[in-house]
Amino acid sequence: MKAGVRIWPADKWFSLCVRLSSDNICQNCGGQATDCAHIYSRKKFTVRWSKDNAIALCRKCHEAFGREPCEWTDFIDARWPGRRDRLILKMQGIGKNTPEIRALISTHYNREYRRMEKTGDRTFETWN
């Protein structure tokens, strides 16, 4: 079994919202976005489901940035100045990860995704 970060329904709905918000277009190369790439690790529960902590990427770009963390940081800083600094402040809070909280987050992003699909609006409200 591959070790890693566990995936919950909240992750699925959050990822769908992130990708739909970019019309499923990779924010680096313009290809088909298949991945929700986190700026800071999903292990950081204070920002795991935060809209500012994720962007839509294709698998190729996501893997390339994973191999080159300095290029990833440079890309984020050039495209969204100040975003990492805001996330660092947000990470100083306490992020609880309980089944009840994950269920609330899942419901929130499920509703946001359904609304985005129905209305064509590509903005969504972040959980935190």
CSV table of C-alpha atoms in Angstrom, one decimal:
chain,number,residue,atom,x,y,z
A,1,MET,CA,0.0,0.0,0.0
A,2,LYS,CA,1.3,3.4,-1.0
A,3,ALA,CA,1.9,5.8,2.0
A,4,GLY,CA,0.6,9.3,1.7
A,5,VAL,CA,-2.1,11.7,2.7
A,6,ARG,CA,-5.6,10.2,3.1
A,7,ILE,CA,-8.2,11.3,0.6
A,8,TRP,CA,-11.7,12.1,1.9
A,9,PRO,CA,-15.0,13.2,0.2
A,10,ALA,CA,-14.1,16.8,1.2
A,11,ASP,CA,-11.0,16.5,-0.9
A,12,LYS,CA,-13.0,15.3,-3.9
A,13,TRP,CA,-15.5,18.1,-3.8
A,14,PHE,CA,-12.8,20.7,-3.1
A,15,SER,CA,-10.8,19.5,-6.1
A,16,LEU,CA,-13.8,19.6,-8.4
A,17,CYS,CA,-14.5,23.2,-7.4
A,18,VAL,CA,-10.8,24.2,-7.9
A,19,ARG,CA,-10.7,22.6,-11.4
A,20,LEU,CA,-14.1,23.9,-12.4
A,21,SER,CA,-13.2,27.4,-11.3
A,22,SER,CA,-10.5,27.4,-14.0
A,23,ASP,CA,-12.8,25.8,-16.6
A,24,ASN,CA,-10.7,22.7,-16.2
A,25,ILE,CA,-7.7,24.5,-17.8
A,26,CYS,CA,-4.2,24.0,-16.4
A,27,GLN,CA,-3.0,27.3,-14.9
A,28,ASN,CA,0.5,26.7,-16.2
A,29,CYS,CA,0.4,25.3,-19.7
A,30,GLY,CA,-3.3,25.8,-20.7
A,31,GLY,CA,-3.9,22.0,-21.1
A,32,GLN,CA,-6.7,19.9,-19.6
A,33,ALA,CA,-6.6,20.4,-15.8
A,34,THR,CA,-6.8,17.0,-14.1
A,35,ASP,CA,-5.3,17.8,-10.7
A,36,CYS,CA,-5.9,20.1,-7.8
A,37,ALA,CA,-2.4,21.2,-6.8
A,38,HIS,CA,-1.9,22.5,-3.3
A,39,ILE,CA,0.6,25.3,-2.6
A,40,TYR,CA,1.2,24.0,0.9
A,41,SER,CA,0.8,20.3,1.7
A,42,ARG,CA,-2.6,18.7,2.3
A,43,LYS,CA,-1.1,17.7,5.7
A,44,LYS,CA,-1.6,21.3,6.8
A,45,PHE,CA,-5.3,21.1,7.9
A,46,THR,CA,-5.6,24.8,8.4
A,47,VAL,CA,-5.3,25.4,4.7
A,48,ARG,CA,-6.0,22.0,3.2
A,49,TRP,CA,-9.4,23.0,1.9
A,50,SER,CA,-8.7,26.7,1.5
A,51,LYS,CA,-9.3,28.2,-2.0
A,52,ASP,CA,-6.1,30.2,-1.8
A,53,ASN,CA,-4.1,27.0,-1.3
A,54,ALA,CA,-4.9,25.3,-4.5
A,55,ILE,CA,-4.8,25.7,-8.3
A,56,ALA,CA,-5.8,23.6,-11.2
A,57,LEU,CA,-3.0,21.9,-13.1
A,58,CYS,CA,-2.6,19.1,-15.6
A,59,ARG,CA,-0.9,15.9,-14.4
A,60,LYS,CA,2.3,16.7,-16.3
A,61,CYS,CA,2.7,20.2,-14.8
A,62,HIS,CA,1.8,19.0,-11.3
A,63,GLU,CA,4.4,16.2,-11.5
A,64,ALA,CA,7.0,18.6,-12.9
A,65,PHE,CA,6.4,21.2,-10.2
A,66,GLY,CA,6.6,18.4,-7.6
A,67,ARG,CA,10.1,17.6,-8.8
A,68,GLU,CA,11.1,21.2,-8.8
A,69,PRO,CA,9.9,22.9,-5.6
A,70,CYS,CA,11.9,26.1,-6.3
A,71,GLU,CA,10.2,26.5,-9.7
A,72,TRP,CA,6.8,25.9,-8.0
A,73,THR,CA,7.5,28.6,-5.5
A,74,ASP,CA,8.7,31.0,-8.2
A,75,PHE,CA,5.6,30.2,-10.3
A,76,ILE,CA,3.2,30.9,-7.4
A,77,ASP,CA,4.9,34.1,-6.4
A,78,ALA,CA,5.0,35.5,-10.0
A,79,ARG,CA,1.4,34.6,-10.8
A,80,TRP,CA,-0.2,35.4,-7.4
A,81,PRO,CA,2.1,37.8,-5.4
A,82,GLY,CA,1.5,37.7,-1.7
A,83,ARG,CA,-0.6,34.5,-1.8
A,84,ARG,CA,2.0,32.3,0.0
A,85,ASP,CA,2.4,35.0,2.7
A,86,ARG,CA,-1.4,35.0,3.3
A,87,LEU,CA,-1.4,31.3,3.6
A,88,ILE,CA,1.5,31.3,6.0
A,89,LEU,CA,-0.6,33.5,8.3
A,90,LYS,CA,-3.6,31.3,7.9
A,91,MET,CA,-1.5,28.2,8.7
A,92,GLN,CA,-0.8,29.7,12.2
A,93,GLY,CA,-4.4,28.9,13.2
A,94,ILE,CA,-5.6,25.6,14.5
A,95,GLY,CA,-6.9,23.2,11.9
A,96,LYS,CA,-9.0,20.4,13.3
A,97,ASN,CA,-9.6,17.3,11.3
A,98,THR,CA,-12.6,15.4,12.6
A,99,PRO,CA,-15.2,13.4,10.8
A,100,GLU,CA,-17.8,16.0,11.6
A,101,ILE,CA,-15.7,18.9,10.2
A,102,ARG,CA,-14.8,16.9,7.1
A,103,ALA,CA,-18.5,16.2,6.6
A,104,LEU,CA,-19.3,20.0,6.8
A,105,ILE,CA,-16.5,20.8,4.4
A,106,SER,CA,-17.7,18.1,2.0
A,107,THR,CA,-21.2,19.4,2.1
A,108,HIS,CA,-20.0,23.0,1.6
A,109,TYR,CA,-17.9,22.2,-1.5
A,110,ASN,CA,-20.6,19.8,-2.9
A,111,ARG,CA,-23.1,22.7,-2.8
A,112,GLU,CA,-20.6,25.1,-4.3
A,113,TYR,CA,-19.7,22.7,-7.1
A,114,ARG,CA,-23.4,22.0,-7.9
A,115,ARG,CA,-24.1,25.8,-7.9
A,116,MET,CA,-21.2,26.5,-10.2
A,117,GLU,CA,-22.3,23.8,-12.7
A,118,LYS,CA,-25.9,25.1,-12.7
A,119,THR,CA,-25.2,28.8,-12.9
A,120,GLY,CA,-22.0,28.8,-15.0
A,121,ASP,CA,-20.4,31.0,-12.3
A,122,ARG,CA,-16.8,30.0,-11.9
A,123,THR,CA,-16.2,31.6,-8.5
A,124,PHE,CA,-16.7,29.7,-5.3
A,125,GLU,CA,-16.7,30.5,-1.6
A,126,THR,CA,-13.9,29.0,0.4
A,127,TRP,CA,-14.5,27.0,3.5
A,128,ASN,CA,-12.1,29.1,5.5
